[in-house]
mmCIF file of C-alpha atoms and ligand atoms in Angstrom:
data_model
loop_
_atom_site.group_PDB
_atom_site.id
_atom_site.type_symbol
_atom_site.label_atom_id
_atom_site.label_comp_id
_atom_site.label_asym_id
_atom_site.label_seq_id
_atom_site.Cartn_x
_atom_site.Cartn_y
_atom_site.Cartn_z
ATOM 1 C CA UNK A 1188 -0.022 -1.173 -0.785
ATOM 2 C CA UNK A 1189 -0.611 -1.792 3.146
ATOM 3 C CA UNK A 1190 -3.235 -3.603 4.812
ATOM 4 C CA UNK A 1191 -5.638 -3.079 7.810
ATOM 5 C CA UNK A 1192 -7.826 -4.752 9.371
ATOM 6 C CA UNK A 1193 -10.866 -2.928 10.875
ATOM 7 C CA UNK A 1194 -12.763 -4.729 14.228
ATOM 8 C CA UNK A 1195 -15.313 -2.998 15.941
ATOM 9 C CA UNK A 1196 -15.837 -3.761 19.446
ATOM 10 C CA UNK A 1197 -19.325 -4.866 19.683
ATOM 11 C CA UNK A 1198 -17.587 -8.541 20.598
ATOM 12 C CA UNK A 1199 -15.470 -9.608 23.678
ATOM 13 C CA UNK A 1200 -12.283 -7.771 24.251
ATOM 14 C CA UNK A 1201 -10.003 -10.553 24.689
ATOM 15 C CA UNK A 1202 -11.404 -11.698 20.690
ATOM 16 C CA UNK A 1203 -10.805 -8.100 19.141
ATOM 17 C CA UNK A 1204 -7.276 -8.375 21.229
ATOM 18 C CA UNK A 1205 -6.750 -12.008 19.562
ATOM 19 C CA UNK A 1206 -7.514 -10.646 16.026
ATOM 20 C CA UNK A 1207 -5.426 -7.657 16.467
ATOM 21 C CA UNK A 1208 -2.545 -10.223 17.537
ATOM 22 C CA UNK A 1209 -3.174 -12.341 14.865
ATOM 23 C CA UNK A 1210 -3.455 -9.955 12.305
ATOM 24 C CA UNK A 1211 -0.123 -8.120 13.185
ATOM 25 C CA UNK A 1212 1.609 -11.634 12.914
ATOM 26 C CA UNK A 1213 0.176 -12.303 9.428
ATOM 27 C CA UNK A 1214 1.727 -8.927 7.541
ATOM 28 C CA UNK A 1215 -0.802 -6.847 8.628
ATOM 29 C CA UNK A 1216 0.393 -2.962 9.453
ATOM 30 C CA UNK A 1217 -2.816 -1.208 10.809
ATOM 31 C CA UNK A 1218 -5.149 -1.992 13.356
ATOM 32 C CA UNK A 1219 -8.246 0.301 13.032
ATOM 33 C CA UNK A 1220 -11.204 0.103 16.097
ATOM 34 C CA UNK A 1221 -14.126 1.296 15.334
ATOM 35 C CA UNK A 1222 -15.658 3.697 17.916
ATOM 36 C CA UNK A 1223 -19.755 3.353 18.708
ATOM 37 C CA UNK A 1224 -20.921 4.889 22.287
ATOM 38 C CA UNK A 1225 -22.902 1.798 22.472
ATOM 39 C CA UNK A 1226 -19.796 -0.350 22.146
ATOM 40 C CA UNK A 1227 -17.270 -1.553 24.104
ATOM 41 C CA UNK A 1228 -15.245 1.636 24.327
ATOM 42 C CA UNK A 1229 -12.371 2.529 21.446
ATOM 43 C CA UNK A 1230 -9.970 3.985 23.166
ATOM 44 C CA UNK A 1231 -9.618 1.272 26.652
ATOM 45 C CA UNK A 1232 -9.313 -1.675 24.065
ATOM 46 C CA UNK A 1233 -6.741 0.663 21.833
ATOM 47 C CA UNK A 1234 -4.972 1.254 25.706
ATOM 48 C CA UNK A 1235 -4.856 -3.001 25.020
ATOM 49 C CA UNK A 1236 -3.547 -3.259 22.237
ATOM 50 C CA UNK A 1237 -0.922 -1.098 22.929
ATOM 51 C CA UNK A 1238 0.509 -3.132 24.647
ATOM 52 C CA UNK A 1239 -0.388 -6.584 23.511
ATOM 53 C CA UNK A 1240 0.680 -5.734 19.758
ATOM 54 C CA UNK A 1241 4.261 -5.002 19.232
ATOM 55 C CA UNK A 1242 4.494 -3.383 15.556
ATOM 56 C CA UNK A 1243 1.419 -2.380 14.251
ATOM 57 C CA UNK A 1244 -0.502 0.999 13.877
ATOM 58 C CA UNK A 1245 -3.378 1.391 15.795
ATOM 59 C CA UNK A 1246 -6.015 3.507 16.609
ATOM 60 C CA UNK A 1247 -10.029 4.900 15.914
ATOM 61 C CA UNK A 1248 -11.106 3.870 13.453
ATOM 62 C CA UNK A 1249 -13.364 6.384 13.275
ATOM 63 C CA UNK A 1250 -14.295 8.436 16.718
ATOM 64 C CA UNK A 1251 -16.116 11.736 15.978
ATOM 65 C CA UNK A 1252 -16.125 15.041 17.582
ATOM 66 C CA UNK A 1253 -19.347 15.310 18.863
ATOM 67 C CA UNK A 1254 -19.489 12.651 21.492
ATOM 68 C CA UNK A 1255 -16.115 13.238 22.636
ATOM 69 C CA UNK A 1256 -13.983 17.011 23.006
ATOM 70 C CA UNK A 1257 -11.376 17.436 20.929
ATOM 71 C CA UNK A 1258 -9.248 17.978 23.858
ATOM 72 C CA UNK A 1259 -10.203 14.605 25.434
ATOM 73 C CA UNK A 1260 -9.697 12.845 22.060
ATOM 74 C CA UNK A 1261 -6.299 14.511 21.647
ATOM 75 C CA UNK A 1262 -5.519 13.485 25.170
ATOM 76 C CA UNK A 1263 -6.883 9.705 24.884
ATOM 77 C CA UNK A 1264 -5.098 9.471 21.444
ATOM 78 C CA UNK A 1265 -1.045 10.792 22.642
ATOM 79 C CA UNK A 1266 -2.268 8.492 25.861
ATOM 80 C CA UNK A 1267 -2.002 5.635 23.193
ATOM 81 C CA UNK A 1268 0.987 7.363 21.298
ATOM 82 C CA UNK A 1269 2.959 7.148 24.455
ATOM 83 C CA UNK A 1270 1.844 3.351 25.283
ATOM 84 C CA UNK A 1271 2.416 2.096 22.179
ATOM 85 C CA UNK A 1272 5.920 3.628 21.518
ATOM 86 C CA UNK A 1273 4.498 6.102 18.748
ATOM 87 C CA UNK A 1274 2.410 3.570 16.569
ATOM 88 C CA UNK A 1275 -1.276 5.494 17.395
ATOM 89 C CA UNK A 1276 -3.211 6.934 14.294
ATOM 90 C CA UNK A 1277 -6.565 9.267 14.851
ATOM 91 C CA UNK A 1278 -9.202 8.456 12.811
ATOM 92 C CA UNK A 1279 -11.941 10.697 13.350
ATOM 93 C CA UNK A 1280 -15.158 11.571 11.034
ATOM 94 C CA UNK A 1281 -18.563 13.336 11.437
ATOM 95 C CA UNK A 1282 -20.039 10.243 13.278
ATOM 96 C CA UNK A 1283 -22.687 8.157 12.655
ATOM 97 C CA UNK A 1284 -25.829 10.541 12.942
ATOM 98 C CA UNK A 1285 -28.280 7.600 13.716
ATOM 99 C CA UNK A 1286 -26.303 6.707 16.645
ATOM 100 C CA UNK A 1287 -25.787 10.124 17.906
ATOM 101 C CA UNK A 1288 -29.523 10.785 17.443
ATOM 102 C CA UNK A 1289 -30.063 8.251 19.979
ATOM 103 C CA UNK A 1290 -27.798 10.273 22.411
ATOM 104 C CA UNK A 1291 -29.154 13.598 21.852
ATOM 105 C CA UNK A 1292 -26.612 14.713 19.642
ATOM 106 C CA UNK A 1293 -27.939 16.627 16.435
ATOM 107 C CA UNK A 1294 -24.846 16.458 14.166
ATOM 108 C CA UNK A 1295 -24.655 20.437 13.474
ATOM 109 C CA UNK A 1296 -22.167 21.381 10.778
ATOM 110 C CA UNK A 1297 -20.295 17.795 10.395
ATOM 111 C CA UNK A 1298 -17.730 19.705 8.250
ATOM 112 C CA UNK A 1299 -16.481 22.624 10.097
ATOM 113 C CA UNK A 1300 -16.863 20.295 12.840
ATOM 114 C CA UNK A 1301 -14.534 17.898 12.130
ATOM 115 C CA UNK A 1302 -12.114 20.755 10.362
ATOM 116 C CA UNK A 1303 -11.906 22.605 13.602
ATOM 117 C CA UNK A 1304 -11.477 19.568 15.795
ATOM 118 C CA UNK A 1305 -8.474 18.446 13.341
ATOM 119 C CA UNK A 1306 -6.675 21.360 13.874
ATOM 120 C CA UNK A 1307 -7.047 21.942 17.508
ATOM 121 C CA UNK A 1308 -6.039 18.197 18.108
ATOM 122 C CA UNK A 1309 -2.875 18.362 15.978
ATOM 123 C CA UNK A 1310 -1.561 21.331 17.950
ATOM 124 C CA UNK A 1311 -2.082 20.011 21.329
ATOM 125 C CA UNK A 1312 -1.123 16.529 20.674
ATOM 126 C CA UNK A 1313 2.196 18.259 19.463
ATOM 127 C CA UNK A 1314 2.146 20.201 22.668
ATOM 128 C CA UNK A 1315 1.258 23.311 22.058
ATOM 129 C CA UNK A 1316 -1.170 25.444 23.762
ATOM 130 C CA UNK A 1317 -4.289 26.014 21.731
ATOM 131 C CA UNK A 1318 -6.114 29.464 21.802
ATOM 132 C CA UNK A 1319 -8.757 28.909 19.424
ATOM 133 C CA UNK A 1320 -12.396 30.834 18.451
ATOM 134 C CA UNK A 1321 -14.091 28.823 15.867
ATOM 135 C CA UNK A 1322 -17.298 28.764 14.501
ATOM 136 C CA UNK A 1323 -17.878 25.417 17.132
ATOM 137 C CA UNK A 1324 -15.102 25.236 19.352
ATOM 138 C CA UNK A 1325 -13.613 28.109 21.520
ATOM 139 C CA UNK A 1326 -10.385 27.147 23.278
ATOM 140 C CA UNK A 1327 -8.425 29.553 25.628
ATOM 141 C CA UNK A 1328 -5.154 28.286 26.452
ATOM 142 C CA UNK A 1329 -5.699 24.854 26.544
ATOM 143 C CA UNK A 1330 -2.315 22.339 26.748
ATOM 144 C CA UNK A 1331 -1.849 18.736 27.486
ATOM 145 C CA UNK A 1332 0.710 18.339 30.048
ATOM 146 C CA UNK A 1333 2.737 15.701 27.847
ATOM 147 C CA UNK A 1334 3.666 15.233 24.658
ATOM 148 C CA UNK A 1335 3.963 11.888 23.154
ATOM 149 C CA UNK A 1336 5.162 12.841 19.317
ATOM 150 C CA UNK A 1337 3.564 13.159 16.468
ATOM 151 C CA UNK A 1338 0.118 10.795 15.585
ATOM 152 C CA UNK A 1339 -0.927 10.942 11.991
ATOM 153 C CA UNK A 1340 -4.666 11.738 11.318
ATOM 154 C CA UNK A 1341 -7.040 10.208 8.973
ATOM 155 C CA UNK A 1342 -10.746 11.423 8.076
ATOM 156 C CA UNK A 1343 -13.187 8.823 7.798
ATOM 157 C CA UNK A 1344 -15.313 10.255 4.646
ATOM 158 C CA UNK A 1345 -17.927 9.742 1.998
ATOM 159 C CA UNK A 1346 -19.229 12.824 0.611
ATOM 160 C CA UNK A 1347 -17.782 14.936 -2.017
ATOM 161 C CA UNK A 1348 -16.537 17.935 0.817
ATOM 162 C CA UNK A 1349 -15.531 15.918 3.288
ATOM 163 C CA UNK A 1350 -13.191 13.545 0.947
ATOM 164 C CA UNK A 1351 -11.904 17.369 0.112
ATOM 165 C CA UNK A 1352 -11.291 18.321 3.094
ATOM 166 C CA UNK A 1353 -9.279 15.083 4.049
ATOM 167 C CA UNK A 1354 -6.840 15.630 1.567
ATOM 168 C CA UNK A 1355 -6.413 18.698 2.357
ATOM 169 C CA UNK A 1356 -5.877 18.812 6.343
ATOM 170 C CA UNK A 1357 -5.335 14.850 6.647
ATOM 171 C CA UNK A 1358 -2.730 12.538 6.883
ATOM 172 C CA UNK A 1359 -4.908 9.973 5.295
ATOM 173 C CA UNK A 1360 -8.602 9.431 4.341
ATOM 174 C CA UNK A 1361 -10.505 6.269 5.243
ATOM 175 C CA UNK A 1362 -13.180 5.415 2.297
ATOM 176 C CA UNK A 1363 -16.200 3.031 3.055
ATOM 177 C CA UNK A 1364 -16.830 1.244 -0.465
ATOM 178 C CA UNK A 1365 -15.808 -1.717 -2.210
ATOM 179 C CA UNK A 1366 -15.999 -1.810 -5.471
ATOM 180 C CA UNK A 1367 -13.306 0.625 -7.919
ATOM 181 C CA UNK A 1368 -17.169 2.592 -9.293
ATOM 182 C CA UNK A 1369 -17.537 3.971 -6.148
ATOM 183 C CA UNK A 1370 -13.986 3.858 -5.432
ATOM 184 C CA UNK A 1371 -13.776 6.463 -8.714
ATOM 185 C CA UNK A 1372 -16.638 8.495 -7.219
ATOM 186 C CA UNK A 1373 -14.527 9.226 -4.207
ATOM 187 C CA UNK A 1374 -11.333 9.944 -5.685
ATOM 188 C CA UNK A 1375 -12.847 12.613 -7.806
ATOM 189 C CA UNK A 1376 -13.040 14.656 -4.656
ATOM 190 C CA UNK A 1377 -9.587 14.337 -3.529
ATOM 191 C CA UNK A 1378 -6.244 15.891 -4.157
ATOM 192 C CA UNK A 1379 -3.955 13.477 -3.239
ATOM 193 C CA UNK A 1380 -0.248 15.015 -2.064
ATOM 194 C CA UNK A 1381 2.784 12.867 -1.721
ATOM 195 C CA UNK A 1382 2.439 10.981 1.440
ATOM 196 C CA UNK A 1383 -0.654 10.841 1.581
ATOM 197 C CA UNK A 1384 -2.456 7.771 2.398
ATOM 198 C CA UNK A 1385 -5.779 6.716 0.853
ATOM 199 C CA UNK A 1386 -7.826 3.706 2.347
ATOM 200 C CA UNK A 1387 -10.339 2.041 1.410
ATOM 201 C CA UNK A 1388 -12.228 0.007 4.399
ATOM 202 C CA UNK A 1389 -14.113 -2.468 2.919
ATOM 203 C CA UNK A 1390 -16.455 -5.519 3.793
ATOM 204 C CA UNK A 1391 -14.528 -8.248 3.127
ATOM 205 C CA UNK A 1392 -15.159 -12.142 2.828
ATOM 206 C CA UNK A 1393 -12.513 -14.113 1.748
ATOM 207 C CA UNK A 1394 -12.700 -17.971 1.433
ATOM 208 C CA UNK A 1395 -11.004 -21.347 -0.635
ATOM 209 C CA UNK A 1396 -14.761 -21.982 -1.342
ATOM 210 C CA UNK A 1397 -16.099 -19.196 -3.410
ATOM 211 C CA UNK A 1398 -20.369 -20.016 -2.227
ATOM 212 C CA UNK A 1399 -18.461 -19.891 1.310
ATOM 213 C CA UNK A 1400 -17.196 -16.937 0.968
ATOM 214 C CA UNK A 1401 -20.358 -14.855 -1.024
ATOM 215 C CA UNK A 1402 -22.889 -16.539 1.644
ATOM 216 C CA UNK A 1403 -20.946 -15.478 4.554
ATOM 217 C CA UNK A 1404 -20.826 -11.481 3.190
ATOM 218 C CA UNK A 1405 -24.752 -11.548 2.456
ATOM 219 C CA UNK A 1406 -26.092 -10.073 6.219
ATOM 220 C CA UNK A 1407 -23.177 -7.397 5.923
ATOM 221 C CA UNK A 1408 -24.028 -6.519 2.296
ATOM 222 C CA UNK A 1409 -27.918 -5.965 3.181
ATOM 223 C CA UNK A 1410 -27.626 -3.197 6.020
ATOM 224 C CA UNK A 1411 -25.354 -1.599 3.283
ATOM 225 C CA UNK A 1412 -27.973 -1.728 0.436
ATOM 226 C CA UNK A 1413 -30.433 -1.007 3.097
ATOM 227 C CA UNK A 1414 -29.130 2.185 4.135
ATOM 228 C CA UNK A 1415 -27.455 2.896 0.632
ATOM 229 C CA UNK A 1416 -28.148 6.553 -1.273
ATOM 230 C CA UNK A 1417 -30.418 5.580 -4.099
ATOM 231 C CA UNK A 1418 -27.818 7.341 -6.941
ATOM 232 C CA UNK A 1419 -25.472 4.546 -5.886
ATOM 233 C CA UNK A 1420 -27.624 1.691 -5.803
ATOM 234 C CA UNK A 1421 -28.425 2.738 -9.104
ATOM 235 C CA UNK A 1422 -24.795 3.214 -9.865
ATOM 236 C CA UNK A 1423 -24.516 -0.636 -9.583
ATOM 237 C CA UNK A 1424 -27.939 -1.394 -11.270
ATOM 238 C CA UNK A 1425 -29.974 -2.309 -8.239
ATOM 239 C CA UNK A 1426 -33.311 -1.399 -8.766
ATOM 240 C CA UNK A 1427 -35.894 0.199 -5.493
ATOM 241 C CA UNK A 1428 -38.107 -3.392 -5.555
ATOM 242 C CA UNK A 1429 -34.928 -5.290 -4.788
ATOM 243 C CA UNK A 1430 -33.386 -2.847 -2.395
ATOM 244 C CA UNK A 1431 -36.886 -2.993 -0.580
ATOM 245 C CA UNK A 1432 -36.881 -6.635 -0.097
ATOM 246 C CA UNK A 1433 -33.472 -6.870 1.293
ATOM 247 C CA UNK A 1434 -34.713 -4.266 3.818
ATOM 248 C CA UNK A 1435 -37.687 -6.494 4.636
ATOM 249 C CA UNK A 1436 -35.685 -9.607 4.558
ATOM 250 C CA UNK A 1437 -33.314 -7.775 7.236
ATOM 251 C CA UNK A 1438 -36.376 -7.057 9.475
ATOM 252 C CA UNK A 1439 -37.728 -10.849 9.010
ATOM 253 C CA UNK A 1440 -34.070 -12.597 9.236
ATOM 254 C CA UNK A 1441 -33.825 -10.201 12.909
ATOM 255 C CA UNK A 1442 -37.622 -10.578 14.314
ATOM 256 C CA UNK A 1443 -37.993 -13.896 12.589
ATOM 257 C CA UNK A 1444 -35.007 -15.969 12.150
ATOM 258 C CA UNK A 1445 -35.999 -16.011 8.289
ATOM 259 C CA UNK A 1446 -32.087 -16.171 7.492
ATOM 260 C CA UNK A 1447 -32.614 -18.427 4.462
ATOM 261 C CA UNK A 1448 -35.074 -15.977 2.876
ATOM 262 C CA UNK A 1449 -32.191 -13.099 3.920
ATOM 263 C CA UNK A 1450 -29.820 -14.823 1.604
ATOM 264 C CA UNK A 1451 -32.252 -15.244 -1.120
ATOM 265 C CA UNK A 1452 -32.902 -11.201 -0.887
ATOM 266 C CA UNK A 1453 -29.218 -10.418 -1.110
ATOM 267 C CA UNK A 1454 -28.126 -11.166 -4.764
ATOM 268 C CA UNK A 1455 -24.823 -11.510 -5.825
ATOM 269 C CA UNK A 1456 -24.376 -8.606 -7.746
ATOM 270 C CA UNK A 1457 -25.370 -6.908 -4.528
ATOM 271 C CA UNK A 1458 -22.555 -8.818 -2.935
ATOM 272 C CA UNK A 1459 -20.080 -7.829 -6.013
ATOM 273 C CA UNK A 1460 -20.984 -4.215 -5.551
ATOM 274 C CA UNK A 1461 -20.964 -3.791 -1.680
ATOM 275 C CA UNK A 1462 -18.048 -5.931 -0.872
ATOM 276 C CA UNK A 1463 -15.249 -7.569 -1.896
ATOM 277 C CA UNK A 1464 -15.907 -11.415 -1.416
ATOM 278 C CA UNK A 1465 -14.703 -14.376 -3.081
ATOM 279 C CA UNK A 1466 -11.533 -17.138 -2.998
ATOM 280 C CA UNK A 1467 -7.821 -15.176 -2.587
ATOM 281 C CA UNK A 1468 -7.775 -15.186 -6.557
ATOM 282 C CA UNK A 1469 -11.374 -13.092 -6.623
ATOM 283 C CA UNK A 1470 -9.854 -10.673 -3.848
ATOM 284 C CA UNK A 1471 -6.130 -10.122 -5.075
ATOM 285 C CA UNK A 1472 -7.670 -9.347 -8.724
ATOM 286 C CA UNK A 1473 -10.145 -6.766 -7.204
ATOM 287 C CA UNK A 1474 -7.879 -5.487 -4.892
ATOM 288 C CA UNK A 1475 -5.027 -5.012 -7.811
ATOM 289 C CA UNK A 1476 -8.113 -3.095 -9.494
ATOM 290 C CA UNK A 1477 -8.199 -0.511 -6.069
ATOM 291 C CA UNK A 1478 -4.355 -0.395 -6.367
ATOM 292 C CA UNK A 1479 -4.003 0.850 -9.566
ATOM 293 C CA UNK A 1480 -7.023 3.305 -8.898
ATOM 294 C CA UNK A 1481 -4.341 4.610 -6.722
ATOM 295 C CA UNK A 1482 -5.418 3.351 -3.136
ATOM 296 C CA UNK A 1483 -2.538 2.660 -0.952
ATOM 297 C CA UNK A 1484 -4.024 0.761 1.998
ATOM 298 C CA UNK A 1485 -6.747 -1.606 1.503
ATOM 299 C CA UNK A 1486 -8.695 -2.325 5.162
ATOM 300 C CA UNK A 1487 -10.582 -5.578 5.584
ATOM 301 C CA UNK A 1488 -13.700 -5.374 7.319
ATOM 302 C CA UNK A 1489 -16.870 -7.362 8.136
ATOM 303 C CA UNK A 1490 -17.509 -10.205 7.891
ATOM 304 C CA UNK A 1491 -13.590 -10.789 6.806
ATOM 305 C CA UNK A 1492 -14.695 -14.772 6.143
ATOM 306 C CA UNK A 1493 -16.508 -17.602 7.766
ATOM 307 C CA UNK A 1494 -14.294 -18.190 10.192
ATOM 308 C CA UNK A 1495 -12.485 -14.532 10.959
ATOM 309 C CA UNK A 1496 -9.111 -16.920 11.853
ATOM 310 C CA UNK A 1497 -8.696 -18.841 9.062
ATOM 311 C CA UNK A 1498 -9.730 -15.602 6.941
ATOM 312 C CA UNK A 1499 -6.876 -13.524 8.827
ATOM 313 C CA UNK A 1500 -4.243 -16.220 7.503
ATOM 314 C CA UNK A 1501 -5.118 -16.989 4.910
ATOM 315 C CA UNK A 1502 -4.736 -13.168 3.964
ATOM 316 C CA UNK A 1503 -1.595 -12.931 5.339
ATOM 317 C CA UNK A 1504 -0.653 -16.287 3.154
ATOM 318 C CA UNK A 1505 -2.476 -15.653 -0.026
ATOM 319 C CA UNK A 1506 -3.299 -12.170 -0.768
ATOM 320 C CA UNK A 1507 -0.527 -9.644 1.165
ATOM 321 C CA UNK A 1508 2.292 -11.236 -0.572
ATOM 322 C CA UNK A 1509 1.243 -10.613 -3.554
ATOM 323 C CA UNK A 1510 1.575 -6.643 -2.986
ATOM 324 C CA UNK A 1511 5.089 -6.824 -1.319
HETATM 325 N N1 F42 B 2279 -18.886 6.526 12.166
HETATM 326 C C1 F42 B 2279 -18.940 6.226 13.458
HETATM 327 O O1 F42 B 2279 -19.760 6.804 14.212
HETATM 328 N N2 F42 B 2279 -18.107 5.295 13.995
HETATM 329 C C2 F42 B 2279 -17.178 4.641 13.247
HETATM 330 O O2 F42 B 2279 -16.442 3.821 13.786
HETATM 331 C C3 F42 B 2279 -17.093 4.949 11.858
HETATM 332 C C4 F42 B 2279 -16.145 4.374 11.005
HETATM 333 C C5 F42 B 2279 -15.992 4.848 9.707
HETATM 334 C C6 F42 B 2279 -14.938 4.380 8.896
HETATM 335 C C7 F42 B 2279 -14.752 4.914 7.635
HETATM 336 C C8 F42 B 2279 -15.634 5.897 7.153
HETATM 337 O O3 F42 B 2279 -15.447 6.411 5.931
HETATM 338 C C9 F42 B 2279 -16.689 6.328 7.915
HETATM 339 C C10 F42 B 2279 -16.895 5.824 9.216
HETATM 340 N N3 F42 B 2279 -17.934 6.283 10.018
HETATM 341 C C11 F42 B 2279 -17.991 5.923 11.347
HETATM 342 C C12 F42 B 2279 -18.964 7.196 9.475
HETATM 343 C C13 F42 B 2279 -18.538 8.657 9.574
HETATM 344 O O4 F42 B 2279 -18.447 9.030 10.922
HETATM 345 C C14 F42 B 2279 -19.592 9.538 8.840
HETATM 346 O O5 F42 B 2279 -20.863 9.319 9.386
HETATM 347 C C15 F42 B 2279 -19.663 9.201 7.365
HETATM 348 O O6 F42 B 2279 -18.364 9.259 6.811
HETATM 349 C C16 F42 B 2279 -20.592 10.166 6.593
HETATM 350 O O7 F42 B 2279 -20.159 11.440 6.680
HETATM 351 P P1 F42 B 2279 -19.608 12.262 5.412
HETATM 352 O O8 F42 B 2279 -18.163 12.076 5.385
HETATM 353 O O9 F42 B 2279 -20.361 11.909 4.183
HETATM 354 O O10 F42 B 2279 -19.992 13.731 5.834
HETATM 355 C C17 F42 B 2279 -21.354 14.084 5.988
HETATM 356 C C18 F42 B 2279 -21.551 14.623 7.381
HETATM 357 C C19 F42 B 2279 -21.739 15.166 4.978
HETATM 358 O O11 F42 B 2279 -22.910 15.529 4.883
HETATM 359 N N4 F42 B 2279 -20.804 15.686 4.250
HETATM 360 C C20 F42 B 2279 -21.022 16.685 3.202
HETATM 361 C C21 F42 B 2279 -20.004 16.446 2.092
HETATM 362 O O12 F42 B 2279 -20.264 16.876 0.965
HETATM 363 O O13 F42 B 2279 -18.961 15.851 2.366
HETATM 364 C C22 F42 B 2279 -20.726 18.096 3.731
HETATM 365 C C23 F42 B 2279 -21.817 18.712 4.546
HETATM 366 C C24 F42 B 2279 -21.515 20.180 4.832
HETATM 367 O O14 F42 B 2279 -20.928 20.855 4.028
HETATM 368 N N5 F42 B 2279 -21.932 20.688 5.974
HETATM 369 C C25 F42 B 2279 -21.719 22.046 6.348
HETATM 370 C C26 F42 B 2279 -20.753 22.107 7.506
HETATM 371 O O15 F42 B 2279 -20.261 23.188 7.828
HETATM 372 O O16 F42 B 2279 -20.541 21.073 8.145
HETATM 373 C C27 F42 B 2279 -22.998 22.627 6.869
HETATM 374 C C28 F42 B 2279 -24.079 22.725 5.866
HETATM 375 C C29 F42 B 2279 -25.331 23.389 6.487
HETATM 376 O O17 F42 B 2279 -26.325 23.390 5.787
HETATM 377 O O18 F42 B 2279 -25.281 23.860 7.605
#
């Protein structure tokens, strides 16, 4: 089992540098940036770490190919390859439609989308020259002028094709969920060869003190019941009145400040089912439950603990050694 750690760049560079760091010195062995137009861009603070880190893997975690051409990604990403001496990884997924909405974008066919894209990057990241006439993307000739070896790919994926479709073109998939029902769900979908990596990204909140570590995950676990399919709240027994109120208690804790009345919305069953949370005992039980599901890397994301720090170490003391 390998770890990641996931940071999206919506705070300063020099902090998602200083996690990166710190997480590579406490057993960590991916780095995964998450990749929003509206945030501080993926691939300049990847350019970063490339050089600040010294042995992890690192790279988008996940871009998409409809804000960015395949042949720019697959140029940014060997850019990386070849800073980093060969530790880059593509992530790449359909993208988040709300956020492309608000640039115009209409996500047309997210599948063949991302299928296509795959295979043109793979061939000119190799080097080759890419004559291509897809359903989306028509390429005549294109070639990088470098080559900086090979850069696995993983597809970011939740529904039942696209999980597919990762295990059949990807190096690895990246799976948002926490808890080993939805885990399940997922794996139904994918045909997992040798070699082939499956992740889980999950929100995370580890802490000595249990209430610490359950209070800190509650604002991360109500945009995810807020924006969660009905069949899986219902999957985890959350009824529509209680998913409603977190959403309301979302607006209120944002427009208000009502942050108490936020907490009180998000139960902890909610926080069982939409994250993993609790002291390093809680997490290393749950996360044994994910390993013997037959996930191989297990990425920590949001909130990660009270204090993101102390949560990084004490990962790296407490919970990785236990699946060395
Ligand atoms: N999105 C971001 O924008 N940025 C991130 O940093 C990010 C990180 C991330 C990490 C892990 C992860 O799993 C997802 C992440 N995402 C991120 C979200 C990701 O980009 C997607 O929004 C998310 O995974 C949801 O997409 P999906 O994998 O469920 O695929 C969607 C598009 C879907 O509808 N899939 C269907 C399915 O069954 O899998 C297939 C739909 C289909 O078949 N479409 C046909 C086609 O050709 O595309 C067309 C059908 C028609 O009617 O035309």
């Amino acid at each position: 089992m390998e770890f990641g750690i996931e940071l999206a760049p919506n705070i300063k560079t020099y902090e998602v540098e200083f996690y990166s760091k710190l997480a590579e010195d406490n057993g960590f062995d991916y780095v995964w940036v998450t990749d929003h137009y509206n945030n501080r861009n993926a691939f300049v603070i990847l350019s970063i770490l490339a050089k600040t880190t010294q042995k992890v893997k690192i790279g988008t975690g996940v871009t998409n190919p409809f804000h960015m051409s395949p042949a720019v990604i697959a140029s940014a990403i060997a850019t990386i390859n070849e800073l980093s001496g060969g530790r880059a990884i593509l992530g790449i997924g359909a993208g988040d439609k709300f956020t492309l909405e608000k640039i115009g974008i209409e996500r047309k066919k997210p599948l063949t989308c991302v299928k296509e894209a795959v295979h043109i990057i793979r061939k000119l990241v190799k080097g080759e020259s890419v004559e291509f006439n897809g359903m989306i993307f028509k390429f005549s000739g294109a070639k990088l002028t470098f080559s900086s070896g090979n850069v696995p790919i993983y597809i970011g994926a939740q529904g039942p094709k696209m999980l597919r479709l990762a295990s059949e073109i990807g190096d690895g998939v990246i799976i948002n969920a926490s808890h080993p029902k939805d885990v399940k769900v997922a794996l139904e979908s994918i045909d997992a060869r040798e070699g082939f990596d499956i992740a889980v990204c999950s929100a995370f909140s580890v802490d000595k003190n249990r209430d610490a570590a359950i209070q800190s995950a509650k604002t991360v676990v109500a945009f995810i019941v807020a924006s969660c399919p009905r069949e899986v709240l219902d999957r985890h027994g959350i009824d529509e009145e209680s998913a409603n109120a977190v959403k309301k208690a979302l607006n209120d804790a944002f427009g208000k400040g009502k942050w108490k009345e936020l907490a009180n919305a998000v139960s902890e069953e909610m926080v069982d089912a939409f994250s993993i949370s609790g002291t390093p005992d809680d997490v290393v039980e749950r996360i044994e439950e994910l390993r013997r599901l037959g996930i191989t890397q297990l990425v920590v994301g949001s909130p990660i603990g009270r204090d993101k720090a102390k949560a990084i170490k004490l990962i790296g003391r407490e919970i990785i050694p236990n699946f060395r």
